[in-house]
Amino acid sequence: MRRIFTMALVSAVLAVFAPAAAHAAPAAHAAPATPAAAPSGEGGQAVYGANGVRCTLGFNVRRNGTYYFLTAGGCAQVGLTLYADPALTTELGTVVAVSDIAVALVRYVEPQVERPGSVRLYPGSQDITSAGSPVVGQSVCRSGPTTGVRCGTVTAINITVRFPEGTITGLARTTICTEPGDAPGAPYFSGTTAVGLGIGGIGDCASGGTSFFQPISPILSAYGVSVY
């Protein structure tokens, strides 16, 4: 009888604890991390380098499925890393080539990831689908982080301008004003057509002024890239 009682007691104990084990919560598993999106820029936004270098992203371009962007000014230094923010925390890419007119070709990090082929309108965006040469009398606009979008007219082409950094030939002149904070490299466009990269200006937007840009077609040809 003692053996029968003992086995019955053990069976009762197992019966009490079995349901709890059957309904135990499954072990928690951490959700897989979502990969961060590749950093991206858009024409007309500011870009930054070390030692306070600040320029403007001109146009996104591509060659054989590899994505780059164009800029100018102090950013035109081979090997310079450019960022989307002044704290230099979001890397955009590295300068891989510089032309003799101080235009930089910057290869994006993760260069096979497609970037937007547009410029900012502050607010909104304008898609860019082709490139063309400026002509006198043409209506053009410029996008930049300081003065936003400004529009005017091309008043001369193939001119030579002396800047403190040196003399540049083959420029186009416009009635679009500039401000001291307008960094070089700003995109000039006419509708969906890219026409140039900003190089500088005279005057300001309060009293009126003049700005100059480098025509885009020779730049694209030199680097073997295209807008899209």
mmCIF file with all atom_site columns, C-alpha atoms in Angstrom:
data_model
loop_
_atom_site.group_PDB
_atom_site.id
_atom_site.type_symbol
_atom_site.label_atom_id
_atom_site.label_alt_id
_atom_site.label_comp_id
_atom_site.label_asym_id
_atom_site.label_entity_id
_atom_site.label_seq_id
_atom_site.pdbx_PDB_ins_code
_atom_site.Cartn_x
_atom_site.Cartn_y
_atom_site.Cartn_z
_atom_site.occupancy
_atom_site.B_iso_or_equiv
_atom_site.pdbx_formal_charge
_atom_site.auth_seq_id
_atom_site.auth_comp_id
_atom_site.auth_asym_id
_atom_site.auth_atom_id
_atom_site.pdbx_PDB_model_num
ATOM 1   C CA . MET A 1 1   ? 0.000  0.000  0.000   1.00 0.00 ? 1   MET A CA 1
ATOM 2   C CA . ARG A 1 2   ? 2.869  2.413  0.765   1.00 0.00 ? 2   ARG A CA 1
ATOM 3   C CA . ARG A 1 3   ? 4.209  1.937  -2.794  1.00 0.00 ? 3   ARG A CA 1
ATOM 4   C CA . ILE A 1 4   ? 0.813  2.552  -4.377  1.00 0.00 ? 4   ILE A CA 1
ATOM 5   C CA . PHE A 1 5   ? 0.314  5.773  -2.385  1.00 0.00 ? 5   PHE A CA 1
ATOM 6   C CA . THR A 1 6   ? 3.734  7.063  -3.334  1.00 0.00 ? 6   THR A CA 1
ATOM 7   C CA . MET A 1 7   ? 3.197  6.506  -7.063  1.00 0.00 ? 7   MET A CA 1
ATOM 8   C CA . ALA A 1 8   ? -0.227 8.146  -6.946  1.00 0.00 ? 8   ALA A CA 1
ATOM 9   C CA . LEU A 1 9   ? 1.265  11.181 -5.227  1.00 0.00 ? 9   LEU A CA 1
ATOM 10  C CA . VAL A 1 10  ? 3.997  11.514 -7.845  1.00 0.00 ? 10  VAL A CA 1
ATOM 11  C CA . SER A 1 11  ? 1.400  11.258 -10.626 1.00 0.00 ? 11  SER A CA 1
ATOM 12  C CA . ALA A 1 12  ? -0.669 14.016 -9.024  1.00 0.00 ? 12  ALA A CA 1
ATOM 13  C CA . VAL A 1 13  ? 2.339  16.299 -8.742  1.00 0.00 ? 13  VAL A CA 1
ATOM 14  C CA . LEU A 1 14  ? 3.230  15.765 -12.405 1.00 0.00 ? 14  LEU A CA 1
ATOM 15  C CA . ALA A 1 15  ? -0.365 16.491 -13.405 1.00 0.00 ? 15  ALA A CA 1
ATOM 16  C CA . VAL A 1 16  ? -0.237 19.846 -11.574 1.00 0.00 ? 16  VAL A CA 1
ATOM 17  C CA . PHE A 1 17  ? 2.976  21.032 -13.193 1.00 0.00 ? 17  PHE A CA 1
ATOM 18  C CA . ALA A 1 18  ? 2.492  19.631 -16.713 1.00 0.00 ? 18  ALA A CA 1
ATOM 19  C CA . PRO A 1 19  ? 0.060  22.349 -17.950 1.00 0.00 ? 19  PRO A CA 1
ATOM 20  C CA . ALA A 1 20  ? 2.403  25.113 -16.832 1.00 0.00 ? 20  ALA A CA 1
ATOM 21  C CA . ALA A 1 21  ? 5.241  23.588 -18.803 1.00 0.00 ? 21  ALA A CA 1
ATOM 22  C CA . ALA A 1 22  ? 3.035  23.125 -21.850 1.00 0.00 ? 22  ALA A CA 1
ATOM 23  C CA . HIS A 1 23  ? 2.032  26.824 -21.859 1.00 0.00 ? 23  HIS A CA 1
ATOM 24  C CA . ALA A 1 24  ? 5.429  28.299 -21.057 1.00 0.00 ? 24  ALA A CA 1
ATOM 25  C CA . ALA A 1 25  ? 6.224  31.390 -23.141 1.00 0.00 ? 25  ALA A CA 1
ATOM 26  C CA . PRO A 1 26  ? 8.656  30.738 -25.983 1.00 0.00 ? 26  PRO A CA 1
ATOM 27  C CA . ALA A 1 27  ? 12.105 32.245 -25.659 1.00 0.00 ? 27  ALA A CA 1
ATOM 28  C CA . ALA A 1 28  ? 12.299 35.807 -27.024 1.00 0.00 ? 28  ALA A CA 1
ATOM 29  C CA . HIS A 1 29  ? 14.366 36.399 -30.153 1.00 0.00 ? 29  HIS A CA 1
ATOM 30  C CA . ALA A 1 30  ? 15.730 39.797 -31.144 1.00 0.00 ? 30  ALA A CA 1
ATOM 31  C CA . ALA A 1 31  ? 14.299 41.153 -34.405 1.00 0.00 ? 31  ALA A CA 1
ATOM 32  C CA . PRO A 1 32  ? 16.889 41.370 -37.183 1.00 0.00 ? 32  PRO A CA 1
ATOM 33  C CA . ALA A 1 33  ? 18.356 44.848 -37.502 1.00 0.00 ? 33  ALA A CA 1
ATOM 34  C CA . THR A 1 34  ? 17.133 46.858 -40.492 1.00 0.00 ? 34  THR A CA 1
ATOM 35  C CA . PRO A 1 35  ? 20.120 47.941 -42.571 1.00 0.00 ? 35  PRO A CA 1
ATOM 36  C CA . ALA A 1 36  ? 20.601 51.696 -42.723 1.00 0.00 ? 36  ALA A CA 1
ATOM 37  C CA . ALA A 1 37  ? 19.790 53.365 -46.020 1.00 0.00 ? 37  ALA A CA 1
ATOM 38  C CA . ALA A 1 38  ? 22.772 54.489 -48.046 1.00 0.00 ? 38  ALA A CA 1
ATOM 39  C CA . PRO A 1 39  ? 23.403 58.206 -47.494 1.00 0.00 ? 39  PRO A CA 1
ATOM 40  C CA . SER A 1 40  ? 22.126 60.328 -50.330 1.00 0.00 ? 40  SER A CA 1
ATOM 41  C CA . GLY A 1 41  ? 22.402 63.902 -51.517 1.00 0.00 ? 41  GLY A CA 1
ATOM 42  C CA . GLU A 1 42  ? 20.374 66.096 -53.856 1.00 0.00 ? 42  GLU A CA 1
ATOM 43  C CA . GLY A 1 43  ? 21.412 69.004 -56.045 1.00 0.00 ? 43  GLY A CA 1
ATOM 44  C CA . GLY A 1 44  ? 21.372 72.303 -54.169 1.00 0.00 ? 44  GLY A CA 1
ATOM 45  C CA . GLN A 1 45  ? 22.151 70.968 -50.696 1.00 0.00 ? 45  GLN A CA 1
ATOM 46  C CA . ALA A 1 46  ? 25.238 71.918 -48.701 1.00 0.00 ? 46  ALA A CA 1
ATOM 47  C CA . VAL A 1 47  ? 28.118 69.450 -48.382 1.00 0.00 ? 47  VAL A CA 1
ATOM 48  C CA . TYR A 1 48  ? 30.980 69.666 -45.908 1.00 0.00 ? 48  TYR A CA 1
ATOM 49  C CA . GLY A 1 49  ? 34.591 68.646 -45.559 1.00 0.00 ? 49  GLY A CA 1
ATOM 50  C CA . ALA A 1 50  ? 37.205 68.821 -42.835 1.00 0.00 ? 50  ALA A CA 1
ATOM 51  C CA . ASN A 1 51  ? 38.570 72.175 -41.582 1.00 0.00 ? 51  ASN A CA 1
ATOM 52  C CA . GLY A 1 52  ? 35.314 74.031 -42.248 1.00 0.00 ? 52  GLY A CA 1
ATOM 53  C CA . VAL A 1 53  ? 35.130 73.380 -45.989 1.00 0.00 ? 53  VAL A CA 1
ATOM 54  C CA . ARG A 1 54  ? 31.585 73.987 -47.259 1.00 0.00 ? 54  ARG A CA 1
ATOM 55  C CA . CYS A 1 55  ? 30.330 73.653 -50.836 1.00 0.00 ? 55  CYS A CA 1
ATOM 56  C CA . THR A 1 56  ? 27.101 72.917 -52.673 1.00 0.00 ? 56  THR A CA 1
ATOM 57  C CA . LEU A 1 57  ? 26.198 69.634 -54.301 1.00 0.00 ? 57  LEU A CA 1
ATOM 58  C CA . GLY A 1 58  ? 25.669 70.363 -57.983 1.00 0.00 ? 58  GLY A CA 1
ATOM 59  C CA . PHE A 1 59  ? 24.155 67.366 -59.756 1.00 0.00 ? 59  PHE A CA 1
ATOM 60  C CA . ASN A 1 60  ? 24.064 63.654 -59.162 1.00 0.00 ? 60  ASN A CA 1
ATOM 61  C CA . VAL A 1 61  ? 25.605 61.810 -62.099 1.00 0.00 ? 61  VAL A CA 1
ATOM 62  C CA . ARG A 1 62  ? 26.349 58.223 -63.049 1.00 0.00 ? 62  ARG A CA 1
ATOM 63  C CA . ARG A 1 63  ? 28.618 56.093 -65.202 1.00 0.00 ? 63  ARG A CA 1
ATOM 64  C CA . ASN A 1 64  ? 28.072 52.390 -65.893 1.00 0.00 ? 64  ASN A CA 1
ATOM 65  C CA . GLY A 1 65  ? 25.835 51.934 -62.868 1.00 0.00 ? 65  GLY A CA 1
ATOM 66  C CA . THR A 1 66  ? 28.152 53.796 -60.479 1.00 0.00 ? 66  THR A CA 1
ATOM 67  C CA . TYR A 1 67  ? 26.797 56.931 -58.792 1.00 0.00 ? 67  TYR A CA 1
ATOM 68  C CA . TYR A 1 68  ? 28.690 60.172 -58.183 1.00 0.00 ? 68  TYR A CA 1
ATOM 69  C CA . PHE A 1 69  ? 27.971 63.841 -57.619 1.00 0.00 ? 69  PHE A CA 1
ATOM 70  C CA . LEU A 1 70  ? 29.619 67.045 -58.807 1.00 0.00 ? 70  LEU A CA 1
ATOM 71  C CA . THR A 1 71  ? 30.682 69.987 -56.681 1.00 0.00 ? 71  THR A CA 1
ATOM 72  C CA . ALA A 1 72  ? 33.288 72.764 -56.795 1.00 0.00 ? 72  ALA A CA 1
ATOM 73  C CA . GLY A 1 73  ? 35.335 75.233 -54.778 1.00 0.00 ? 73  GLY A CA 1
ATOM 74  C CA . GLY A 1 74  ? 37.217 74.151 -51.688 1.00 0.00 ? 74  GLY A CA 1
ATOM 75  C CA . CYS A 1 75  ? 35.765 70.659 -52.034 1.00 0.00 ? 75  CYS A CA 1
ATOM 76  C CA . ALA A 1 76  ? 37.790 70.067 -55.202 1.00 0.00 ? 76  ALA A CA 1
ATOM 77  C CA . GLN A 1 77  ? 40.583 68.124 -53.504 1.00 0.00 ? 77  GLN A CA 1
ATOM 78  C CA . VAL A 1 78  ? 41.298 64.528 -54.505 1.00 0.00 ? 78  VAL A CA 1
ATOM 79  C CA . GLY A 1 79  ? 40.867 62.197 -51.536 1.00 0.00 ? 79  GLY A CA 1
ATOM 80  C CA . LEU A 1 80  ? 38.726 64.640 -49.530 1.00 0.00 ? 80  LEU A CA 1
ATOM 81  C CA . THR A 1 81  ? 35.789 63.001 -47.744 1.00 0.00 ? 81  THR A CA 1
ATOM 82  C CA . LEU A 1 82  ? 32.535 64.972 -47.979 1.00 0.00 ? 82  LEU A CA 1
ATOM 83  C CA . TYR A 1 83  ? 29.639 64.838 -45.551 1.00 0.00 ? 83  TYR A CA 1
ATOM 84  C CA . ALA A 1 84  ? 25.958 65.807 -45.450 1.00 0.00 ? 84  ALA A CA 1
ATOM 85  C CA . ASP A 1 85  ? 26.263 67.682 -42.132 1.00 0.00 ? 85  ASP A CA 1
ATOM 86  C CA . PRO A 1 86  ? 28.695 70.190 -40.572 1.00 0.00 ? 86  PRO A CA 1
ATOM 87  C CA . ALA A 1 87  ? 29.386 67.805 -37.677 1.00 0.00 ? 87  ALA A CA 1
ATOM 88  C CA . LEU A 1 88  ? 30.859 65.393 -40.255 1.00 0.00 ? 88  LEU A CA 1
ATOM 89  C CA . THR A 1 89  ? 28.834 62.407 -39.082 1.00 0.00 ? 89  THR A CA 1
ATOM 90  C CA . THR A 1 90  ? 27.043 61.347 -42.310 1.00 0.00 ? 90  THR A CA 1
ATOM 91  C CA . GLU A 1 91  ? 29.584 60.510 -44.970 1.00 0.00 ? 91  GLU A CA 1
ATOM 92  C CA . LEU A 1 92  ? 28.424 61.030 -48.551 1.00 0.00 ? 92  LEU A CA 1
ATOM 93  C CA . GLY A 1 93  ? 31.488 60.148 -50.563 1.00 0.00 ? 93  GLY A CA 1
ATOM 94  C CA . THR A 1 94  ? 35.094 60.785 -51.531 1.00 0.00 ? 94  THR A CA 1
ATOM 95  C CA . VAL A 1 95  ? 36.524 63.079 -54.209 1.00 0.00 ? 95  VAL A CA 1
ATOM 96  C CA . VAL A 1 96  ? 38.056 60.834 -56.877 1.00 0.00 ? 96  VAL A CA 1
ATOM 97  C CA . ALA A 1 97  ? 38.923 63.395 -59.580 1.00 0.00 ? 97  ALA A CA 1
ATOM 98  C CA . VAL A 1 98  ? 39.281 67.165 -60.035 1.00 0.00 ? 98  VAL A CA 1
ATOM 99  C CA . SER A 1 99  ? 39.177 69.001 -63.359 1.00 0.00 ? 99  SER A CA 1
ATOM 100 C CA . ASP A 1 100 ? 41.403 71.901 -64.339 1.00 0.00 ? 100 ASP A CA 1
ATOM 101 C CA . ILE A 1 101 ? 38.457 74.232 -63.661 1.00 0.00 ? 101 ILE A CA 1
ATOM 102 C CA . ALA A 1 102 ? 38.227 73.023 -60.051 1.00 0.00 ? 102 ALA A CA 1
ATOM 103 C CA . VAL A 1 103 ? 35.153 70.826 -60.376 1.00 0.00 ? 103 VAL A CA 1
ATOM 104 C CA . ALA A 1 104 ? 35.189 67.701 -58.221 1.00 0.00 ? 104 ALA A CA 1
ATOM 105 C CA . LEU A 1 105 ? 33.777 64.286 -59.067 1.00 0.00 ? 105 LEU A CA 1
ATOM 106 C CA . VAL A 1 106 ? 32.724 62.604 -55.821 1.00 0.00 ? 106 VAL A CA 1
ATOM 107 C CA . ARG A 1 107 ? 32.022 58.872 -55.656 1.00 0.00 ? 107 ARG A CA 1
ATOM 108 C CA . TYR A 1 108 ? 29.247 57.997 -53.239 1.00 0.00 ? 108 TYR A CA 1
ATOM 109 C CA . VAL A 1 109 ? 29.690 55.506 -50.454 1.00 0.00 ? 109 VAL A CA 1
ATOM 110 C CA . GLU A 1 110 ? 27.909 52.348 -51.645 1.00 0.00 ? 110 GLU A CA 1
ATOM 111 C CA . PRO A 1 111 ? 28.280 53.690 -55.221 1.00 0.00 ? 111 PRO A CA 1
ATOM 112 C CA . GLN A 1 112 ? 25.984 51.097 -56.811 1.00 0.00 ? 112 GLN A CA 1
ATOM 113 C CA . VAL A 1 113 ? 22.961 52.424 -54.877 1.00 0.00 ? 113 VAL A CA 1
ATOM 114 C CA . GLU A 1 114 ? 20.849 54.751 -57.036 1.00 0.00 ? 114 GLU A CA 1
ATOM 115 C CA . ARG A 1 115 ? 20.538 58.377 -55.877 1.00 0.00 ? 115 ARG A CA 1
ATOM 116 C CA . PRO A 1 116 ? 17.871 60.941 -56.876 1.00 0.00 ? 116 PRO A CA 1
ATOM 117 C CA . GLY A 1 117 ? 18.612 62.756 -60.128 1.00 0.00 ? 117 GLY A CA 1
ATOM 118 C CA . SER A 1 118 ? 16.952 65.969 -58.920 1.00 0.00 ? 118 SER A CA 1
ATOM 119 C CA . VAL A 1 119 ? 17.656 69.371 -57.385 1.00 0.00 ? 119 VAL A CA 1
ATOM 120 C CA . ARG A 1 120 ? 15.980 70.902 -54.353 1.00 0.00 ? 120 ARG A CA 1
ATOM 121 C CA . LEU A 1 121 ? 13.479 73.708 -54.789 1.00 0.00 ? 121 LEU A CA 1
ATOM 122 C CA . TYR A 1 122 ? 13.136 74.657 -51.095 1.00 0.00 ? 122 TYR A CA 1
ATOM 123 C CA . PRO A 1 123 ? 10.475 73.216 -50.816 1.00 0.00 ? 123 PRO A CA 1
ATOM 124 C CA . GLY A 1 124 ? 10.053 70.367 -53.250 1.00 0.00 ? 124 GLY A CA 1
ATOM 125 C CA . SER A 1 125 ? 12.315 68.997 -55.960 1.00 0.00 ? 125 SER A CA 1
ATOM 126 C CA . GLN A 1 126 ? 12.873 69.388 -59.676 1.00 0.00 ? 126 GLN A CA 1
ATOM 127 C CA . ASP A 1 127 ? 13.776 66.278 -61.653 1.00 0.00 ? 127 ASP A CA 1
ATOM 128 C CA . ILE A 1 128 ? 16.736 66.681 -64.005 1.00 0.00 ? 128 ILE A CA 1
ATOM 129 C CA . THR A 1 129 ? 16.639 64.490 -67.103 1.00 0.00 ? 129 THR A CA 1
ATOM 130 C CA . SER A 1 130 ? 19.121 66.018 -69.561 1.00 0.00 ? 130 SER A CA 1
ATOM 131 C CA . ALA A 1 131 ? 22.027 68.427 -69.962 1.00 0.00 ? 131 ALA A CA 1
ATOM 132 C CA . GLY A 1 132 ? 22.363 71.355 -72.330 1.00 0.00 ? 132 GLY A CA 1
ATOM 133 C CA . SER A 1 133 ? 24.526 74.354 -73.200 1.00 0.00 ? 133 SER A CA 1
ATOM 134 C CA . PRO A 1 134 ? 23.483 77.838 -72.029 1.00 0.00 ? 134 PRO A CA 1
ATOM 135 C CA . VAL A 1 135 ? 22.414 80.449 -74.583 1.00 0.00 ? 135 VAL A CA 1
ATOM 136 C CA . VAL A 1 136 ? 22.036 84.196 -74.196 1.00 0.00 ? 136 VAL A CA 1
ATOM 137 C CA . GLY A 1 137 ? 18.498 85.118 -73.186 1.00 0.00 ? 137 GLY A CA 1
ATOM 138 C CA . GLN A 1 138 ? 17.771 81.714 -71.671 1.00 0.00 ? 138 GLN A CA 1
ATOM 139 C CA . SER A 1 139 ? 15.814 81.575 -68.406 1.00 0.00 ? 139 SER A CA 1
ATOM 140 C CA . VAL A 1 140 ? 17.716 79.647 -65.732 1.00 0.00 ? 140 VAL A CA 1
ATOM 141 C CA . CYS A 1 141 ? 17.435 79.012 -61.997 1.00 0.00 ? 141 CYS A CA 1
ATOM 142 C CA . ARG A 1 142 ? 19.933 78.225 -59.286 1.00 0.00 ? 142 ARG A CA 1
ATOM 143 C CA . SER A 1 143 ? 19.360 76.151 -56.148 1.00 0.00 ? 143 SER A CA 1
ATOM 144 C CA . GLY A 1 144 ? 21.386 76.666 -52.989 1.00 0.00 ? 144 GLY A CA 1
ATOM 145 C CA . PRO A 1 145 ? 21.131 76.226 -49.215 1.00 0.00 ? 145 PRO A CA 1
ATOM 146 C CA . THR A 1 146 ? 21.593 79.941 -48.430 1.00 0.00 ? 146 THR A CA 1
ATOM 147 C CA . THR A 1 147 ? 19.255 81.765 -50.811 1.00 0.00 ? 147 THR A CA 1
ATOM 148 C CA . GLY A 1 148 ? 17.095 78.826 -51.922 1.00 0.00 ? 148 GLY A CA 1
ATOM 149 C CA . VAL A 1 149 ? 15.968 78.980 -55.547 1.00 0.00 ? 149 VAL A CA 1
ATOM 150 C CA . ARG A 1 150 ? 16.725 82.141 -57.536 1.00 0.00 ? 150 ARG A CA 1
ATOM 151 C CA . CYS A 1 151 ? 15.938 82.586 -61.208 1.00 0.00 ? 151 CYS A CA 1
ATOM 152 C CA . GLY A 1 152 ? 17.113 84.963 -63.914 1.00 0.00 ? 152 GLY A CA 1
ATOM 153 C CA . THR A 1 153 ? 18.489 85.176 -67.432 1.00 0.00 ? 153 THR A CA 1
ATOM 154 C CA . VAL A 1 154 ? 21.758 84.255 -69.130 1.00 0.00 ? 154 VAL A CA 1
ATOM 155 C CA . THR A 1 155 ? 23.321 87.529 -70.324 1.00 0.00 ? 155 THR A CA 1
ATOM 156 C CA . ALA A 1 156 ? 26.625 86.293 -71.782 1.00 0.00 ? 156 ALA A CA 1
ATOM 157 C CA . ILE A 1 157 ? 28.488 83.066 -72.516 1.00 0.00 ? 157 ILE A CA 1
ATOM 158 C CA . ASN A 1 158 ? 32.123 82.073 -73.039 1.00 0.00 ? 158 ASN A CA 1
ATOM 159 C CA . ILE A 1 159 ? 33.464 84.900 -70.920 1.00 0.00 ? 159 ILE A CA 1
ATOM 160 C CA . THR A 1 160 ? 36.594 85.158 -68.770 1.00 0.00 ? 160 THR A CA 1
ATOM 161 C CA . VAL A 1 161 ? 36.330 86.176 -65.123 1.00 0.00 ? 161 VAL A CA 1
ATOM 162 C CA . ARG A 1 162 ? 39.145 86.956 -62.687 1.00 0.00 ? 162 ARG A CA 1
ATOM 163 C CA . PHE A 1 163 ? 38.502 85.643 -59.179 1.00 0.00 ? 163 PHE A CA 1
ATOM 164 C CA . PRO A 1 164 ? 40.775 85.956 -56.123 1.00 0.00 ? 164 PRO A CA 1
ATOM 165 C CA . GLU A 1 165 ? 41.683 82.288 -56.626 1.00 0.00 ? 165 GLU A CA 1
ATOM 166 C CA . GLY A 1 166 ? 42.545 82.762 -60.294 1.00 0.00 ? 166 GLY A CA 1
ATOM 167 C CA . THR A 1 167 ? 41.156 83.403 -63.777 1.00 0.00 ? 167 THR A CA 1
ATOM 168 C CA . ILE A 1 168 ? 38.540 81.091 -65.297 1.00 0.00 ? 168 ILE A CA 1
ATOM 169 C CA . THR A 1 169 ? 37.469 81.101 -68.933 1.00 0.00 ? 169 THR A CA 1
ATOM 170 C CA . GLY A 1 170 ? 34.378 79.776 -70.704 1.00 0.00 ? 170 GLY A CA 1
ATOM 171 C CA . LEU A 1 171 ? 31.869 80.922 -68.088 1.00 0.00 ? 171 LEU A CA 1
ATOM 172 C CA . ALA A 1 172 ? 28.244 82.004 -68.493 1.00 0.00 ? 172 ALA A CA 1
ATOM 173 C CA . ARG A 1 173 ? 26.974 85.190 -66.802 1.00 0.00 ? 173 ARG A CA 1
ATOM 174 C CA . THR A 1 174 ? 23.461 85.567 -65.372 1.00 0.00 ? 174 THR A CA 1
ATOM 175 C CA . THR A 1 175 ? 21.240 88.119 -63.640 1.00 0.00 ? 175 THR A CA 1
ATOM 176 C CA . ILE A 1 176 ? 20.826 85.750 -60.662 1.00 0.00 ? 176 ILE A CA 1
ATOM 177 C CA . CYS A 1 177 ? 22.035 87.301 -57.420 1.00 0.00 ? 177 CYS A CA 1
ATOM 178 C CA . THR A 1 178 ? 24.326 85.661 -54.884 1.00 0.00 ? 178 THR A CA 1
ATOM 179 C CA . GLU A 1 179 ? 24.964 86.089 -51.173 1.00 0.00 ? 179 GLU A CA 1
ATOM 180 C CA . PRO A 1 180 ? 28.245 85.654 -49.258 1.00 0.00 ? 180 PRO A CA 1
ATOM 181 C CA . GLY A 1 181 ? 27.023 82.319 -47.863 1.00 0.00 ? 181 GLY A CA 1
ATOM 182 C CA . ASP A 1 182 ? 26.320 80.869 -51.320 1.00 0.00 ? 182 ASP A CA 1
ATOM 183 C CA . ALA A 1 183 ? 28.951 78.163 -51.671 1.00 0.00 ? 183 ALA A CA 1
ATOM 184 C CA . PRO A 1 184 ? 30.402 77.187 -55.073 1.00 0.00 ? 184 PRO A CA 1
ATOM 185 C CA . GLY A 1 185 ? 29.057 74.205 -56.985 1.00 0.00 ? 185 GLY A CA 1
ATOM 186 C CA . ALA A 1 186 ? 25.365 75.200 -56.959 1.00 0.00 ? 186 ALA A CA 1
ATOM 187 C CA . PRO A 1 187 ? 23.312 73.676 -59.801 1.00 0.00 ? 187 PRO A CA 1
ATOM 188 C CA . TYR A 1 188 ? 22.032 75.952 -62.560 1.00 0.00 ? 188 TYR A CA 1
ATOM 189 C CA . PHE A 1 189 ? 19.161 74.492 -64.530 1.00 0.00 ? 189 PHE A CA 1
ATOM 190 C CA . SER A 1 190 ? 16.416 75.366 -66.985 1.00 0.00 ? 190 SER A CA 1
ATOM 191 C CA . GLY A 1 191 ? 13.341 73.250 -66.345 1.00 0.00 ? 191 GLY A CA 1
ATOM 192 C CA . THR A 1 192 ? 14.512 69.638 -66.401 1.00 0.00 ? 192 THR A CA 1
ATOM 193 C CA . THR A 1 193 ? 17.806 70.509 -68.128 1.00 0.00 ? 193 THR A CA 1
ATOM 194 C CA . ALA A 1 194 ? 21.104 70.931 -66.278 1.00 0.00 ? 194 ALA A CA 1
ATOM 195 C CA . VAL A 1 195 ? 23.144 73.830 -67.664 1.00 0.00 ? 195 VAL A CA 1
ATOM 196 C CA . GLY A 1 196 ? 25.975 74.528 -65.199 1.00 0.00 ? 196 GLY A CA 1
ATOM 197 C CA . LEU A 1 197 ? 27.663 74.692 -61.808 1.00 0.00 ? 197 LEU A CA 1
ATOM 198 C CA . GLY A 1 198 ? 27.947 77.967 -59.897 1.00 0.00 ? 198 GLY A CA 1
ATOM 199 C CA . ILE A 1 199 ? 31.398 79.503 -59.536 1.00 0.00 ? 199 ILE A CA 1
ATOM 200 C CA . GLY A 1 200 ? 30.737 82.865 -57.857 1.00 0.00 ? 200 GLY A CA 1
ATOM 201 C CA . GLY A 1 201 ? 29.150 86.265 -58.244 1.00 0.00 ? 201 GLY A CA 1
ATOM 202 C CA . ILE A 1 202 ? 29.197 90.009 -57.697 1.00 0.00 ? 202 ILE A CA 1
ATOM 203 C CA . GLY A 1 203 ? 26.845 92.018 -55.465 1.00 0.00 ? 203 GLY A CA 1
ATOM 204 C CA . ASP A 1 204 ? 24.076 90.605 -53.307 1.00 0.00 ? 204 ASP A CA 1
ATOM 205 C CA . CYS A 1 205 ? 20.355 89.864 -53.381 1.00 0.00 ? 205 CYS A CA 1
ATOM 206 C CA . ALA A 1 206 ? 19.374 93.117 -51.640 1.00 0.00 ? 206 ALA A CA 1
ATOM 207 C CA . SER A 1 207 ? 20.950 95.528 -54.125 1.00 0.00 ? 207 SER A CA 1
ATOM 208 C CA . GLY A 1 208 ? 21.063 93.199 -57.118 1.00 0.00 ? 208 GLY A CA 1
ATOM 209 C CA . GLY A 1 209 ? 23.954 91.260 -58.511 1.00 0.00 ? 209 GLY A CA 1
ATOM 210 C CA . THR A 1 210 ? 25.451 89.004 -61.117 1.00 0.00 ? 210 THR A CA 1
ATOM 211 C CA . SER A 1 211 ? 26.503 85.369 -60.940 1.00 0.00 ? 211 SER A CA 1
ATOM 212 C CA . PHE A 1 212 ? 28.609 83.072 -63.089 1.00 0.00 ? 212 PHE A CA 1
ATOM 213 C CA . PHE A 1 213 ? 28.505 79.367 -63.801 1.00 0.00 ? 213 PHE A CA 1
ATOM 214 C CA . GLN A 1 214 ? 30.586 76.792 -65.597 1.00 0.00 ? 214 GLN A CA 1
ATOM 215 C CA . PRO A 1 215 ? 28.636 75.106 -68.422 1.00 0.00 ? 215 PRO A CA 1
ATOM 216 C CA . ILE A 1 216 ? 27.848 71.506 -67.538 1.00 0.00 ? 216 ILE A CA 1
ATOM 217 C CA . SER A 1 217 ? 28.390 69.725 -70.877 1.00 0.00 ? 217 SER A CA 1
ATOM 218 C CA . PRO A 1 218 ? 32.226 69.977 -70.929 1.00 0.00 ? 218 PRO A CA 1
ATOM 219 C CA . ILE A 1 219 ? 32.314 68.748 -67.314 1.00 0.00 ? 219 ILE A CA 1
ATOM 220 C CA . LEU A 1 220 ? 30.186 65.696 -68.093 1.00 0.00 ? 220 LEU A CA 1
ATOM 221 C CA . SER A 1 221 ? 32.325 64.911 -71.141 1.00 0.00 ? 221 SER A CA 1
ATOM 222 C CA . ALA A 1 222 ? 35.561 65.223 -69.172 1.00 0.00 ? 222 ALA A CA 1
ATOM 223 C CA . TYR A 1 223 ? 34.409 62.697 -66.580 1.00 0.00 ? 223 TYR A CA 1
ATOM 224 C CA . GLY A 1 224 ? 32.411 60.434 -68.886 1.00 0.00 ? 224 GLY A CA 1
ATOM 225 C CA . VAL A 1 225 ? 29.290 60.760 -66.702 1.00 0.00 ? 225 VAL A CA 1
ATOM 226 C CA . SER A 1 226 ? 25.701 61.803 -67.339 1.00 0.00 ? 226 SER A CA 1
ATOM 227 C CA . VAL A 1 227 ? 22.799 63.353 -65.478 1.00 0.00 ? 227 VAL A CA 1
ATOM 228 C CA . TYR A 1 228 ? 19.596 61.291 -65.276 1.00 0.00 ? 228 TYR A CA 1
#
